[in-house]
Structure formats: structure tokens, C-alpha cells
Amino acid sequence: MATQDDDTLTGVVPDADIEPTPAELAHARRFAELVDKTLAGRTPPAMSADDRALLEVATVIRATHGSLELAPSRQRAVVEDALRQAIGASAAGPGAVTPIARARRWQRAPWLVAATTTLVAAAAVLMLWLRPPGSGGHAHIAPVPEEWTSRPTDALVGPIAREHAGDASTRIDTIFADRLDGFRARRLARGARP
Amino acid sequence: MASEPATAVELAEEQRLVEEAQQGNLDAMRPLLERYAQPLYGTVILPRLGDAASAEEVLRDTLATAVEKIRRFTWQGKTIYPWLRQIAINKVYDVHRQSKRSRKLADAMVHEVALESDPESHADAQLMADQERRAHRERIDETMQGLQERYRLAIELRLIQELPREDCAQRLGVTIGTFDVLLFRAVRAFRKQFGERAGLPGTGEP
């Protein structure tokens, strides 16, 4: 008895030894290739409704015999998606899954930063307002000998005559000697500490 | 997957996590979802749907619904698994209702589920999963026994042992083309037989 291709799901299934029609042969080959791909974990997304129905049966048989399990990575992704879906967090890409507990902790970070900044600013304003009168202005600076300070060298060198313009070494030696004096004085004043 | 029966310590931990989730920390559900995702997928959802992609979606919806409705769950000194399982079965029903193409197969599954779904009679997730797996397998094996010998062999070699087509054809002493036809007819016959064994009148009729 030959079968018709449109009877795949509802028609009578012929005995094993009955010759197939060319249509059945072609359909059987197509289904065998689908099974091949499914066993390799590459189930095609598009197929006829009849093929899908038969493939479901094949999968039920395989699942019942324990040969189908959810990969650990897929399982983690499904759990993460489910939690995200349930909690209503904003959707993120599957590669950028953030554990929800950590995400929730970080949700408060902007508010913490804002509150801390406001408190510091308020404290600064309060200190300015409460400080004793007259405490502002310049800080008191203790007088120091002139040779300790930075100062111009005009007094040492004086105007440079044109004929002495090339004699820079002498001028440098003069300045160096003067500054060395200042350094010695300062050093001796501190009890030989640098 | 829960590989061993739950101990009292595990049960106490499960209760603590459930209570924590019920108090608002929904992330406390994570270890429970990770523990039960595999048995739900492998023994409850996939054997009833037959499609890995749909099964994954149903699993995700199941877990999400469990998290959303955890406040309604009442702890009765038993694992949360039967509750999760019932949610999963309801989701599978919904998928089958929307999918007329596999309605008869689905009806067969629904018929079976009504007989075995008694959460009160089970205390442990692993025991339930094992029992369910056995029940599915018995049903598949019974259906296989009703098939012609060569059809049974074709399914056994290709779908259960997962041998390559060439090897299957060689074992049966036929060409690959003939084996393809045998497998095709075998799966069709199985599908019809599966529904009929559930007592559904007119299965296989248009």
C-alpha cells in the first residue's frame, strides 16, 4: 500500500515491507536529515508542521531515555533570565549577566554619593559661618633673615658694562658665593640640620 | 539536578531560602531554581513538549512565575519541588493549547499527568523526578512493544542508542534509503500508538 505525503500524521502507517512511493521516500530522507541535525544539537528552526510533530515524538523518546539534559551554561542563563523577568530588572545582554543581589546593592550608589556630597558641602558652609571674627585674612608669617629668602641678584651684580658682558662666570661665582653664605647661615641657625 | 534525596539539613536550608524570598529577598530563590531547573526540564517539561527550545522557554517561565508567586507558597515541611512541578505542567498545558499541531500527543500527556500528579504523596524532589522518569519510560516502552519489530528496532538504534544512519542500516541489513523510510514510518506509528494507548478515541483520524 502506498502512502500519500499529506497523510503523514493522520494516515495509516504502512507495514515495514511495503515499497514506499517516491514522495514518501523523499519525505523520509528529509526527516532523516532533520533527525541527524537534531541529534547533533542543530535543530533547524524552520520545518513543516508535520515534520515538527514527528520530531517532537523523537525528542520525547530521547528525553525519556535520559539522553537530553540542559547544559549547565544554559541552565544558569535560564535561571538568570527567570529572576530578571520576575524581578523586573532592565534587560541586559546574555553575555553581561549581573547577579541580581549585586545589582541591587549598586542601585543605591548614586544616592549615597549625592547624600555624602551634600553633607560635606553643608559642613563647609557651617564652618565658614561659625568661625570667629578676625580669624580670616592672611596667616601670620614669622620674619626670617633676608639671606634665607628668594631675592633678586641686581644688588650683587649691578649694571653690566658692555665690556664685561662676556664675563658671566664671575657674576655666577659672585651669586653662588652669596647664596652659599645664606645657606650656611640658615644651616647654622638650625643646629646643623639641613 | 537533585542527585540524592534531600536531607533534613537541605530541607531546613530550603525552608530558610523560601522564607527569605517571601520576606522580599527574591534573589534567595536562586539556589533553589538552580537545584530544580534540571529535573524540571528533563523529567517534567521536555518529555511533555518534545521540543528543546520550547522546553527551555517553558522552564524560564516556570521559574519566573515561581519567583513572582513565592509569597503564595505555604511551607508544609516538604520540598518546594512539587509546587514548581505543578507550575511547569500548567505552562506545558498552555503551550499545547496554543499548538493545535501536537494536540493529540499533548492530550495523551495530559491524561497521564492527571494520574500521577499528587504532590502530597511525595516528599522529595529526587524521588519524584525518578518516579516520573520511570513512568515516562514505562509508557514509552509499552508503546514500543506495540510496534512492528523492525519499527521498534529502527527507533531503538537511531533515537535511543543514537547510532549513525549507516550503522543502523547495516544492523538491519537494508540500504540507508530504506532505513530512512523505516524510521519515518516507525515514528509515525509510534505517534499514533502513543495517543491510542492513552485511551483517546479516534487518535490518528483527521
mmCIF file of C-alpha atoms in Angstrom:
data_model
loop_
_atom_site.group_PDB
_atom_site.id
_atom_site.type_symbol
_atom_site.label_atom_id
_atom_site.label_comp_id
_atom_site.label_asym_id
_atom_site.label_seq_id
_atom_site.Cartn_x
_atom_site.Cartn_y
_atom_site.Cartn_z
ATOM 1 C CA MET A 1 0.000 0.000 0.000
ATOM 2 C CA ALA A 2 1.409 3.330 -0.962
ATOM 3 C CA THR A 3 1.103 6.329 1.294
ATOM 4 C CA GLN A 4 0.338 9.917 0.465
ATOM 5 C CA ASP A 5 2.608 12.627 1.760
ATOM 6 C CA ASP A 6 -0.254 14.696 3.171
ATOM 7 C CA ASP A 7 -1.286 11.774 5.376
ATOM 8 C CA THR A 8 1.877 11.931 7.424
ATOM 9 C CA LEU A 9 0.185 12.452 10.756
ATOM 10 C CA THR A 10 -3.287 11.076 10.206
ATOM 11 C CA GLY A 11 -2.944 8.404 7.530
ATOM 12 C CA VAL A 12 -2.465 4.698 8.049
ATOM 13 C CA VAL A 13 1.153 3.728 8.534
ATOM 14 C CA PRO A 14 2.103 1.007 6.031
ATOM 15 C CA ASP A 15 3.829 -2.204 7.065
ATOM 16 C CA ALA A 16 7.592 -2.249 7.082
ATOM 17 C CA ASP A 17 7.922 -4.392 3.967
ATOM 18 C CA ILE A 18 5.710 -2.279 1.711
ATOM 19 C CA GLU A 19 7.502 -0.347 -1.006
ATOM 20 C CA PRO A 20 7.495 3.421 -0.439
ATOM 21 C CA THR A 21 6.293 5.861 -3.048
ATOM 22 C CA PRO A 22 8.841 8.361 -4.358
ATOM 23 C CA ALA A 23 7.083 11.031 -2.306
ATOM 24 C CA GLU A 24 7.363 9.015 0.883
ATOM 25 C CA LEU A 25 10.973 8.194 0.099
ATOM 26 C CA ALA A 26 11.776 11.886 -0.306
ATOM 27 C CA HIS A 27 9.909 12.796 2.865
ATOM 28 C CA ALA A 28 11.666 10.023 4.788
ATOM 29 C CA ARG A 29 15.048 11.280 3.631
ATOM 30 C CA ARG A 30 14.152 14.821 4.649
ATOM 31 C CA PHE A 31 13.027 13.615 8.057
ATOM 32 C CA ALA A 32 16.210 11.525 8.480
ATOM 33 C CA GLU A 33 18.283 14.637 7.828
ATOM 34 C CA LEU A 34 16.251 16.554 10.401
ATOM 35 C CA VAL A 35 16.924 13.804 12.929
ATOM 36 C CA ASP A 36 20.623 13.947 12.054
ATOM 37 C CA LYS A 37 20.723 17.674 12.739
ATOM 38 C CA THR A 38 18.692 17.366 15.909
ATOM 39 C CA LEU A 39 20.964 14.654 17.284
ATOM 40 C CA ALA A 40 23.891 16.937 16.544
ATOM 41 C CA GLY A 41 22.190 19.698 18.530
ATOM 42 C CA ARG A 42 21.427 21.788 15.441
ATOM 43 C CA THR A 43 17.660 21.543 15.119
ATOM 44 C CA PRO A 44 16.632 23.743 12.183
ATOM 45 C CA PRO A 45 14.243 26.495 13.224
ATOM 46 C CA ALA A 46 12.139 26.144 10.088
ATOM 47 C CA MET A 47 10.382 22.923 9.053
ATOM 48 C CA SER A 48 6.918 21.748 8.105
ATOM 49 C CA ALA A 49 4.319 21.250 10.813
ATOM 50 C CA ASP A 50 4.241 17.511 10.108
ATOM 51 C CA ASP A 51 7.983 17.164 10.406
ATOM 52 C CA ARG A 52 7.955 19.183 13.593
ATOM 53 C CA ALA A 53 5.286 16.955 15.070
ATOM 54 C CA LEU A 54 7.285 13.837 14.249
ATOM 55 C CA LEU A 55 10.497 15.371 15.510
ATOM 56 C CA GLU A 56 8.743 16.132 18.790
ATOM 57 C CA VAL A 57 7.925 12.462 19.143
ATOM 58 C CA ALA A 58 11.554 11.576 18.509
ATOM 59 C CA THR A 59 12.634 14.086 21.135
ATOM 60 C CA VAL A 60 10.118 12.753 23.659
ATOM 61 C CA ILE A 61 11.557 9.269 23.182
ATOM 62 C CA ARG A 62 15.116 10.530 23.600
ATOM 63 C CA ALA A 63 14.253 12.692 26.620
ATOM 64 C CA THR A 64 12.540 9.804 28.338
ATOM 65 C CA HIS A 65 15.644 7.693 27.959
ATOM 66 C CA GLY A 66 17.692 10.380 29.624
ATOM 67 C CA SER A 67 19.823 11.409 26.689
ATOM 68 C CA LEU A 68 18.790 15.046 26.831
ATOM 69 C CA GLU A 69 19.887 17.429 29.521
ATOM 70 C CA LEU A 70 20.126 21.152 29.794
ATOM 71 C CA ALA A 71 23.758 22.284 29.546
ATOM 72 C CA PRO A 72 24.996 23.948 32.754
ATOM 73 C CA SER A 73 25.649 27.222 30.947
ATOM 74 C CA ARG A 74 22.134 27.226 29.503
ATOM 75 C CA GLN A 75 20.709 26.357 32.897
ATOM 76 C CA ARG A 76 22.473 29.312 34.518
ATOM 77 C CA ALA A 77 21.261 31.612 31.759
ATOM 78 C CA VAL A 78 17.666 30.397 32.130
ATOM 79 C CA VAL A 79 17.745 30.909 35.911
ATOM 80 C CA GLU A 80 19.220 34.356 35.487
ATOM 81 C CA ASP A 81 16.639 35.301 32.849
ATOM 82 C CA ALA A 82 13.832 33.995 35.043
ATOM 83 C CA LEU A 83 14.991 36.029 38.038
ATOM 84 C CA ARG A 84 15.395 39.105 35.881
ATOM 85 C CA GLN A 85 11.983 38.562 34.334
ATOM 86 C CA ALA A 86 10.387 38.102 37.749
ATOM 87 C CA ILE A 87 12.094 40.965 39.491
ATOM 88 C CA GLY A 88 11.599 43.225 36.515
ATOM 89 C CA ALA A 89 15.149 44.442 36.200
ATOM 90 C CA SER A 90 16.131 46.046 32.954
ATOM 91 C CA ALA A 91 17.064 43.542 30.306
ATOM 92 C CA ALA A 92 20.739 43.077 29.679
ATOM 93 C CA GLY A 93 22.561 41.052 27.059
ATOM 94 C CA PRO A 94 23.058 37.359 27.784
ATOM 95 C CA GLY A 95 26.811 37.844 27.988
ATOM 96 C CA ALA A 96 26.511 40.634 30.515
ATOM 97 C CA VAL A 97 24.519 38.981 33.229
ATOM 98 C CA THR A 98 24.866 40.742 36.584
ATOM 99 C CA PRO A 99 23.877 38.817 39.670
ATOM 100 C CA ILE A 100 20.762 40.494 40.979
ATOM 101 C CA ALA A 101 21.919 40.797 44.591
ATOM 102 C CA ARG A 102 24.951 42.748 43.480
ATOM 103 C CA ALA A 103 22.940 44.833 41.051
ATOM 104 C CA ARG A 104 20.502 45.793 43.807
ATOM 105 C CA ARG A 105 23.323 46.836 46.122
ATOM 106 C CA TRP A 106 24.702 49.143 43.434
ATOM 107 C CA GLN A 107 21.283 50.648 42.787
ATOM 108 C CA ARG A 108 21.757 52.836 45.886
ATOM 109 C CA ALA A 109 25.234 54.053 44.980
ATOM 110 C CA PRO A 110 24.160 57.305 43.231
ATOM 111 C CA TRP A 111 22.003 58.284 46.189
ATOM 112 C CA LEU A 112 24.835 57.584 48.633
ATOM 113 C CA VAL A 113 27.235 59.733 46.623
ATOM 114 C CA ALA A 114 24.701 62.561 46.392
ATOM 115 C CA ALA A 115 23.921 62.459 50.121
ATOM 116 C CA THR A 116 27.593 62.421 51.134
ATOM 117 C CA THR A 117 28.445 65.336 48.863
ATOM 118 C CA THR A 118 25.556 67.381 50.242
ATOM 119 C CA LEU A 119 26.653 66.705 53.820
ATOM 120 C CA VAL A 120 30.242 67.760 53.136
ATOM 121 C CA ALA A 121 29.102 70.950 51.427
ATOM 122 C CA ALA A 122 26.763 71.773 54.310
ATOM 123 C CA ALA A 123 29.545 71.191 56.843
ATOM 124 C CA ALA A 124 31.887 73.522 54.927
ATOM 125 C CA VAL A 125 29.261 76.292 54.804
ATOM 126 C CA LEU A 126 28.614 75.854 58.524
ATOM 127 C CA MET A 127 32.305 76.135 59.377
ATOM 128 C CA LEU A 128 32.676 79.327 57.348
ATOM 129 C CA TRP A 129 29.660 80.816 59.078
ATOM 130 C CA LEU A 130 30.674 79.831 62.603
ATOM 131 C CA ARG A 131 34.399 80.709 62.542
ATOM 132 C CA PRO A 132 35.466 83.521 64.985
ATOM 133 C CA PRO A 133 35.584 87.048 63.571
ATOM 134 C CA GLY A 134 39.038 88.241 62.621
ATOM 135 C CA SER A 135 40.352 84.767 62.072
ATOM 136 C CA GLY A 136 40.221 85.301 58.348
ATOM 137 C CA GLY A 137 42.701 87.159 56.218
ATOM 138 C CA HIS A 138 46.361 86.356 55.833
ATOM 139 C CA ALA A 139 48.064 83.829 58.012
ATOM 140 C CA HIS A 140 50.787 85.138 60.336
ATOM 141 C CA ILE A 141 54.236 84.646 58.802
ATOM 142 C CA ALA A 142 57.306 84.708 61.038
ATOM 143 C CA PRO A 143 60.034 87.099 59.801
ATOM 144 C CA VAL A 144 63.176 85.423 58.507
ATOM 145 C CA PRO A 145 66.590 86.855 57.609
ATOM 146 C CA GLU A 146 66.805 88.222 54.135
ATOM 147 C CA GLU A 147 69.566 85.789 53.133
ATOM 148 C CA TRP A 148 67.110 82.921 53.673
ATOM 149 C CA THR A 149 64.649 84.247 51.188
ATOM 150 C CA SER A 150 64.440 84.265 47.449
ATOM 151 C CA ARG A 151 65.619 87.661 46.200
ATOM 152 C CA PRO A 152 66.879 89.393 43.068
ATOM 153 C CA THR A 153 70.562 89.464 42.238
ATOM 154 C CA ASP A 154 70.582 93.060 40.949
ATOM 155 C CA ALA A 155 72.219 94.327 44.114
ATOM 156 C CA LEU A 156 75.059 91.831 43.739
ATOM 157 C CA VAL A 157 75.727 92.122 40.028
ATOM 158 C CA GLY A 158 74.635 95.704 39.317
ATOM 159 C CA PRO A 159 74.586 97.076 35.810
ATOM 160 C CA ILE A 160 76.708 95.033 33.410
ATOM 161 C CA ALA A 161 79.047 97.084 31.338
ATOM 162 C CA ARG A 162 79.315 96.157 27.679
ATOM 163 C CA GLU A 163 82.986 95.243 28.032
ATOM 164 C CA HIS A 164 82.098 92.784 30.853
ATOM 165 C CA ALA A 165 79.156 91.227 29.047
ATOM 166 C CA GLY A 166 81.117 88.050 28.307
ATOM 167 C CA ASP A 167 82.293 87.620 31.862
ATOM 168 C CA ALA A 168 79.324 85.676 33.103
ATOM 169 C CA SER A 169 81.424 83.259 35.132
ATOM 170 C CA THR A 170 82.491 85.968 37.515
ATOM 171 C CA ARG A 171 78.907 87.050 38.023
ATOM 172 C CA ILE A 172 77.775 83.496 38.611
ATOM 173 C CA ASP A 173 80.572 82.969 41.128
ATOM 174 C CA THR A 174 79.506 86.095 42.970
ATOM 175 C CA ILE A 175 75.880 84.978 43.120
ATOM 176 C CA PHE A 176 76.887 81.473 44.168
ATOM 177 C CA ALA A 177 79.072 82.750 46.984
ATOM 178 C CA ASP A 178 76.269 84.971 48.255
ATOM 179 C CA ARG A 179 73.724 82.192 48.213
ATOM 180 C CA LEU A 180 76.181 79.866 49.888
ATOM 181 C CA ASP A 181 76.540 82.304 52.710
ATOM 182 C CA GLY A 182 72.789 82.337 53.134
ATOM 183 C CA PHE A 183 72.700 78.587 53.118
ATOM 184 C CA ARG A 184 75.431 78.352 55.780
ATOM 185 C CA ALA A 185 73.695 80.885 57.961
ATOM 186 C CA ARG A 186 70.452 79.019 57.738
ATOM 187 C CA ARG A 187 72.095 75.717 58.407
ATOM 188 C CA LEU A 188 73.944 77.009 61.479
ATOM 189 C CA ALA A 189 70.745 78.616 62.761
ATOM 190 C CA ARG A 190 69.005 75.211 62.718
ATOM 191 C CA GLY A 191 71.729 73.455 64.650
ATOM 192 C CA ALA A 192 73.466 71.918 61.683
ATOM 193 C CA ARG A 193 70.310 70.303 60.354
ATOM 194 C CA PRO A 194 69.709 70.772 56.667
ATOM 195 C CA MET B 1 19.713 18.304 39.327
ATOM 196 C CA ALA B 2 18.963 16.903 42.731
ATOM 197 C CA SER B 3 21.094 13.792 42.625
ATOM 198 C CA GLU B 4 20.259 12.444 46.053
ATOM 199 C CA PRO B 5 17.230 12.541 48.309
ATOM 200 C CA ALA B 6 17.071 15.746 50.325
ATOM 201 C CA THR B 7 18.424 15.530 53.848
ATOM 202 C CA ALA B 8 16.858 17.275 56.829
ATOM 203 C CA VAL B 9 19.609 19.878 56.635
ATOM 204 C CA GLU B 10 18.901 20.549 52.957
ATOM 205 C CA LEU B 11 15.207 20.806 53.698
ATOM 206 C CA ALA B 12 15.871 23.277 56.519
ATOM 207 C CA GLU B 13 18.062 25.308 54.189
ATOM 208 C CA GLU B 14 15.354 25.210 51.550
ATOM 209 C CA GLN B 15 12.800 26.452 54.070
ATOM 210 C CA ARG B 16 15.112 29.279 55.111
ATOM 211 C CA LEU B 17 15.582 30.364 51.475
ATOM 212 C CA VAL B 18 11.864 30.238 50.796
ATOM 213 C CA GLU B 19 11.106 32.335 53.884
ATOM 214 C CA GLU B 20 13.791 34.810 52.952
ATOM 215 C CA ALA B 21 12.278 35.127 49.473
ATOM 216 C CA GLN B 22 8.815 35.536 50.961
ATOM 217 C CA GLN B 23 10.146 38.418 53.051
ATOM 218 C CA GLY B 24 11.201 40.212 49.892
ATOM 219 C CA ASN B 25 14.689 38.988 49.012
ATOM 220 C CA LEU B 26 13.682 37.263 45.793
ATOM 221 C CA ASP B 27 17.297 36.573 44.919
ATOM 222 C CA ALA B 28 17.274 33.991 47.721
ATOM 223 C CA MET B 29 15.380 31.792 45.271
ATOM 224 C CA ARG B 30 18.430 31.437 43.066
ATOM 225 C CA PRO B 31 19.914 28.266 44.700
ATOM 226 C CA LEU B 32 16.507 26.593 44.612
ATOM 227 C CA LEU B 33 15.962 27.430 40.960
ATOM 228 C CA GLU B 34 19.433 26.147 40.094
ATOM 229 C CA ARG B 35 18.800 22.938 42.022
ATOM 230 C CA TYR B 36 15.472 22.142 40.398
ATOM 231 C CA ALA B 37 15.930 23.513 36.873
ATOM 232 C CA GLN B 38 17.384 20.253 35.538
ATOM 233 C CA PRO B 39 14.760 17.814 36.928
ATOM 234 C CA LEU B 40 12.004 20.162 35.797
ATOM 235 C CA TYR B 41 13.462 20.352 32.302
ATOM 236 C CA GLY B 42 14.458 16.718 31.910
ATOM 237 C CA THR B 43 11.564 14.907 33.548
ATOM 238 C CA VAL B 44 8.613 17.293 33.512
ATOM 239 C CA ILE B 45 8.823 19.708 30.603
ATOM 240 C CA LEU B 46 10.837 18.204 27.761
ATOM 241 C CA PRO B 47 9.156 14.757 27.815
ATOM 242 C CA ARG B 48 5.812 16.543 27.544
ATOM 243 C CA LEU B 49 6.788 19.007 24.825
ATOM 244 C CA GLY B 50 9.357 17.253 22.675
ATOM 245 C CA ASP B 51 10.964 20.493 21.617
ATOM 246 C CA ALA B 52 14.129 21.639 23.338
ATOM 247 C CA ALA B 53 13.732 25.334 22.511
ATOM 248 C CA SER B 54 10.120 25.453 23.735
ATOM 249 C CA ALA B 55 11.080 23.440 26.796
ATOM 250 C CA GLU B 56 13.716 25.990 27.685
ATOM 251 C CA GLU B 57 11.181 28.799 27.354
ATOM 252 C CA VAL B 58 8.674 26.968 29.499
ATOM 253 C CA LEU B 59 11.346 26.336 32.110
ATOM 254 C CA ARG B 60 12.191 30.029 32.202
ATOM 255 C CA ASP B 61 8.515 30.986 32.535
ATOM 256 C CA THR B 62 8.060 28.384 35.233
ATOM 257 C CA LEU B 63 10.936 29.692 37.307
ATOM 258 C CA ALA B 64 9.865 33.305 36.792
ATOM 259 C CA THR B 65 6.319 32.503 37.882
ATOM 260 C CA ALA B 66 7.641 30.697 40.945
ATOM 261 C CA VAL B 67 9.658 33.755 41.953
ATOM 262 C CA GLU B 68 6.713 36.080 41.330
ATOM 263 C CA LYS B 69 4.310 33.935 43.345
ATOM 264 C CA ILE B 70 6.573 32.716 46.101
ATOM 265 C CA ARG B 71 4.549 34.633 48.699
ATOM 266 C CA ARG B 72 1.582 32.381 47.932
ATOM 267 C CA PHE B 73 3.560 29.231 48.644
ATOM 268 C CA THR B 74 2.860 27.648 52.016
ATOM 269 C CA TRP B 75 5.669 25.644 53.531
ATOM 270 C CA GLN B 76 4.396 22.260 54.662
ATOM 271 C CA GLY B 77 7.628 20.625 55.705
ATOM 272 C CA LYS B 78 8.247 19.299 52.197
ATOM 273 C CA THR B 79 10.404 20.410 49.332
ATOM 274 C CA ILE B 80 9.212 23.165 47.030
ATOM 275 C CA TYR B 81 9.692 20.882 44.008
ATOM 276 C CA PRO B 82 6.063 19.606 43.723
ATOM 277 C CA TRP B 83 4.883 23.205 43.629
ATOM 278 C CA LEU B 84 7.396 24.053 40.895
ATOM 279 C CA ARG B 85 6.443 20.922 39.008
ATOM 280 C CA GLN B 86 2.772 21.858 39.045
ATOM 281 C CA ILE B 87 3.576 25.314 37.695
ATOM 282 C CA ALA B 88 5.640 23.691 34.940
ATOM 283 C CA ILE B 89 2.836 21.304 33.999
ATOM 284 C CA ASN B 90 0.374 24.182 33.803
ATOM 285 C CA LYS B 91 2.747 26.006 31.494
ATOM 286 C CA VAL B 92 3.087 22.911 29.307
ATOM 287 C CA TYR B 93 -0.718 22.727 29.079
ATOM 288 C CA ASP B 94 -0.771 26.332 27.925
ATOM 289 C CA VAL B 95 1.763 25.618 25.177
ATOM 290 C CA HIS B 96 -0.179 22.586 23.976
ATOM 291 C CA ARG B 97 -3.434 24.524 23.972
ATOM 292 C CA GLN B 98 -1.877 27.113 21.714
ATOM 293 C CA SER B 99 -0.380 24.484 19.419
ATOM 294 C CA LYS B 100 -3.008 22.512 17.588
ATOM 295 C CA ARG B 101 -0.440 20.575 15.593
ATOM 296 C CA SER B 102 0.528 18.434 18.571
ATOM 297 C CA ARG B 103 -2.803 18.428 20.328
ATOM 298 C CA LYS B 104 -3.349 14.697 20.292
ATOM 299 C CA LEU B 105 0.087 13.956 21.602
ATOM 300 C CA ALA B 106 -0.490 16.621 24.226
ATOM 301 C CA ASP B 107 -3.818 15.096 25.191
ATOM 302 C CA ALA B 108 -2.023 11.832 25.808
ATOM 303 C CA MET B 109 0.374 13.616 28.112
ATOM 304 C CA VAL B 110 -2.392 15.447 29.935
ATOM 305 C CA HIS B 111 -4.171 12.159 30.555
ATOM 306 C CA GLU B 112 -1.043 10.712 32.109
ATOM 307 C CA VAL B 113 -0.287 13.742 34.216
ATOM 308 C CA ALA B 114 -3.663 13.682 35.906
ATOM 309 C CA LEU B 115 -2.912 10.196 37.211
ATOM 310 C CA GLU B 116 0.493 10.884 38.630
ATOM 311 C CA SER B 117 0.231 14.434 39.837
ATOM 312 C CA ASP B 118 -0.256 14.139 43.550
ATOM 313 C CA PRO B 119 2.220 16.388 45.324
ATOM 314 C CA GLU B 120 1.058 15.292 48.766
ATOM 315 C CA SER B 121 2.217 11.761 48.202
ATOM 316 C CA HIS B 122 5.850 12.767 47.627
ATOM 317 C CA ALA B 123 8.233 14.454 49.988
ATOM 318 C CA ASP B 124 11.403 14.511 47.995
ATOM 319 C CA ALA B 125 12.275 16.096 44.657
ATOM 320 C CA GLN B 126 14.645 13.382 43.542
ATOM 321 C CA LEU B 127 12.187 10.629 44.360
ATOM 322 C CA MET B 128 9.515 12.447 42.409
ATOM 323 C CA ALA B 129 11.805 13.010 39.451
ATOM 324 C CA ASP B 130 12.893 9.367 39.450
ATOM 325 C CA GLN B 131 9.329 8.165 39.689
ATOM 326 C CA GLU B 132 8.259 10.443 36.897
ATOM 327 C CA ARG B 133 11.138 9.359 34.689
ATOM 328 C CA ARG B 134 10.247 5.711 35.272
ATOM 329 C CA ALA B 135 6.604 6.383 34.467
ATOM 330 C CA HIS B 136 7.517 8.113 31.220
ATOM 331 C CA ARG B 137 9.861 5.322 30.253
ATOM 332 C CA GLU B 138 7.324 2.614 31.001
ATOM 333 C CA ARG B 139 4.843 4.399 28.845
ATOM 334 C CA ILE B 140 7.320 4.769 26.003
ATOM 335 C CA ASP B 141 8.371 1.123 26.336
ATOM 336 C CA GLU B 142 4.751 -0.049 26.329
ATOM 337 C CA THR B 143 4.136 1.921 23.171
ATOM 338 C CA MET B 144 7.277 0.475 21.610
ATOM 339 C CA GLN B 145 6.082 -3.039 22.364
ATOM 340 C CA GLY B 146 3.006 -2.339 20.257
ATOM 341 C CA LEU B 147 5.090 -1.524 17.167
ATOM 342 C CA GLN B 148 6.236 -3.892 14.462
ATOM 343 C CA GLU B 149 9.624 -5.425 15.220
ATOM 344 C CA ARG B 150 11.533 -3.513 12.553
ATOM 345 C CA TYR B 151 9.981 -0.203 13.558
ATOM 346 C CA ARG B 152 10.893 -0.846 17.145
ATOM 347 C CA LEU B 153 14.462 -1.641 16.142
ATOM 348 C CA ALA B 154 14.702 1.466 13.982
ATOM 349 C CA ILE B 155 13.682 3.692 16.900
ATOM 350 C CA GLU B 156 15.875 1.805 19.344
ATOM 351 C CA LEU B 157 19.000 2.068 17.193
ATOM 352 C CA ARG B 158 18.606 5.597 15.906
ATOM 353 C CA LEU B 159 16.842 7.534 18.674
ATOM 354 C CA ILE B 160 17.804 5.694 21.833
ATOM 355 C CA GLN B 161 21.257 4.328 21.021
ATOM 356 C CA GLU B 162 21.803 7.250 18.656
ATOM 357 C CA LEU B 163 23.811 5.194 16.154
ATOM 358 C CA PRO B 164 24.613 6.795 12.787
ATOM 359 C CA ARG B 165 22.168 6.057 9.967
ATOM 360 C CA GLU B 166 24.754 3.956 8.168
ATOM 361 C CA ASP B 167 25.247 1.710 11.200
ATOM 362 C CA CYS B 168 21.512 1.402 11.749
ATOM 363 C CA ALA B 169 21.003 0.394 8.113
ATOM 364 C CA GLN B 170 23.814 -2.133 8.356
ATOM 365 C CA ARG B 171 22.369 -3.680 11.510
ATOM 366 C CA LEU B 172 19.006 -4.077 9.844
ATOM 367 C CA GLY B 173 20.547 -5.306 6.606
ATOM 368 C CA VAL B 174 18.995 -2.584 4.430
ATOM 369 C CA THR B 175 20.142 0.419 2.451
ATOM 370 C CA ILE B 176 20.289 3.834 4.088
ATOM 371 C CA GLY B 177 17.312 4.954 1.992
ATOM 372 C CA THR B 178 15.266 2.006 3.204
ATOM 373 C CA PHE B 179 16.308 2.673 6.793
ATOM 374 C CA ASP B 180 15.173 6.288 6.429
ATOM 375 C CA VAL B 181 11.760 5.022 5.359
ATOM 376 C CA LEU B 182 11.665 2.566 8.249
ATOM 377 C CA LEU B 183 12.474 5.275 10.792
ATOM 378 C CA PHE B 184 9.992 7.665 9.250
ATOM 379 C CA ARG B 185 7.206 5.105 9.417
ATOM 380 C CA ALA B 186 8.309 3.971 12.875
ATOM 381 C CA VAL B 187 7.989 7.452 14.327
ATOM 382 C CA ARG B 188 4.610 7.924 12.657
ATOM 383 C CA ALA B 189 3.424 4.611 14.030
ATOM 384 C CA PHE B 190 4.762 5.437 17.462
ATOM 385 C CA ARG B 191 2.928 8.737 17.466
ATOM 386 C CA LYS B 192 -0.379 7.103 16.622
ATOM 387 C CA GLN B 193 0.135 4.298 19.090
ATOM 388 C CA PHE B 194 1.140 6.709 21.856
ATOM 389 C CA GLY B 195 -2.173 8.548 21.684
ATOM 390 C CA GLU B 196 -4.224 5.390 21.362
ATOM 391 C CA ARG B 197 -2.657 3.846 24.432
ATOM 392 C CA ALA B 198 -3.873 6.811 26.448
ATOM 393 C CA GLY B 199 -7.417 5.788 25.533
ATOM 394 C CA LEU B 200 -8.111 8.621 23.217
ATOM 395 C CA PRO B 201 -10.768 7.629 20.731
ATOM 396 C CA GLY B 202 -10.117 8.494 17.138
ATOM 397 C CA THR B 203 -6.433 9.300 17.509
ATOM 398 C CA GLY B 204 -4.881 9.394 14.146
ATOM 399 C CA GLU B 205 -8.130 10.183 12.417
ATOM 400 C CA PRO B 206 -8.451 13.504 10.635
#
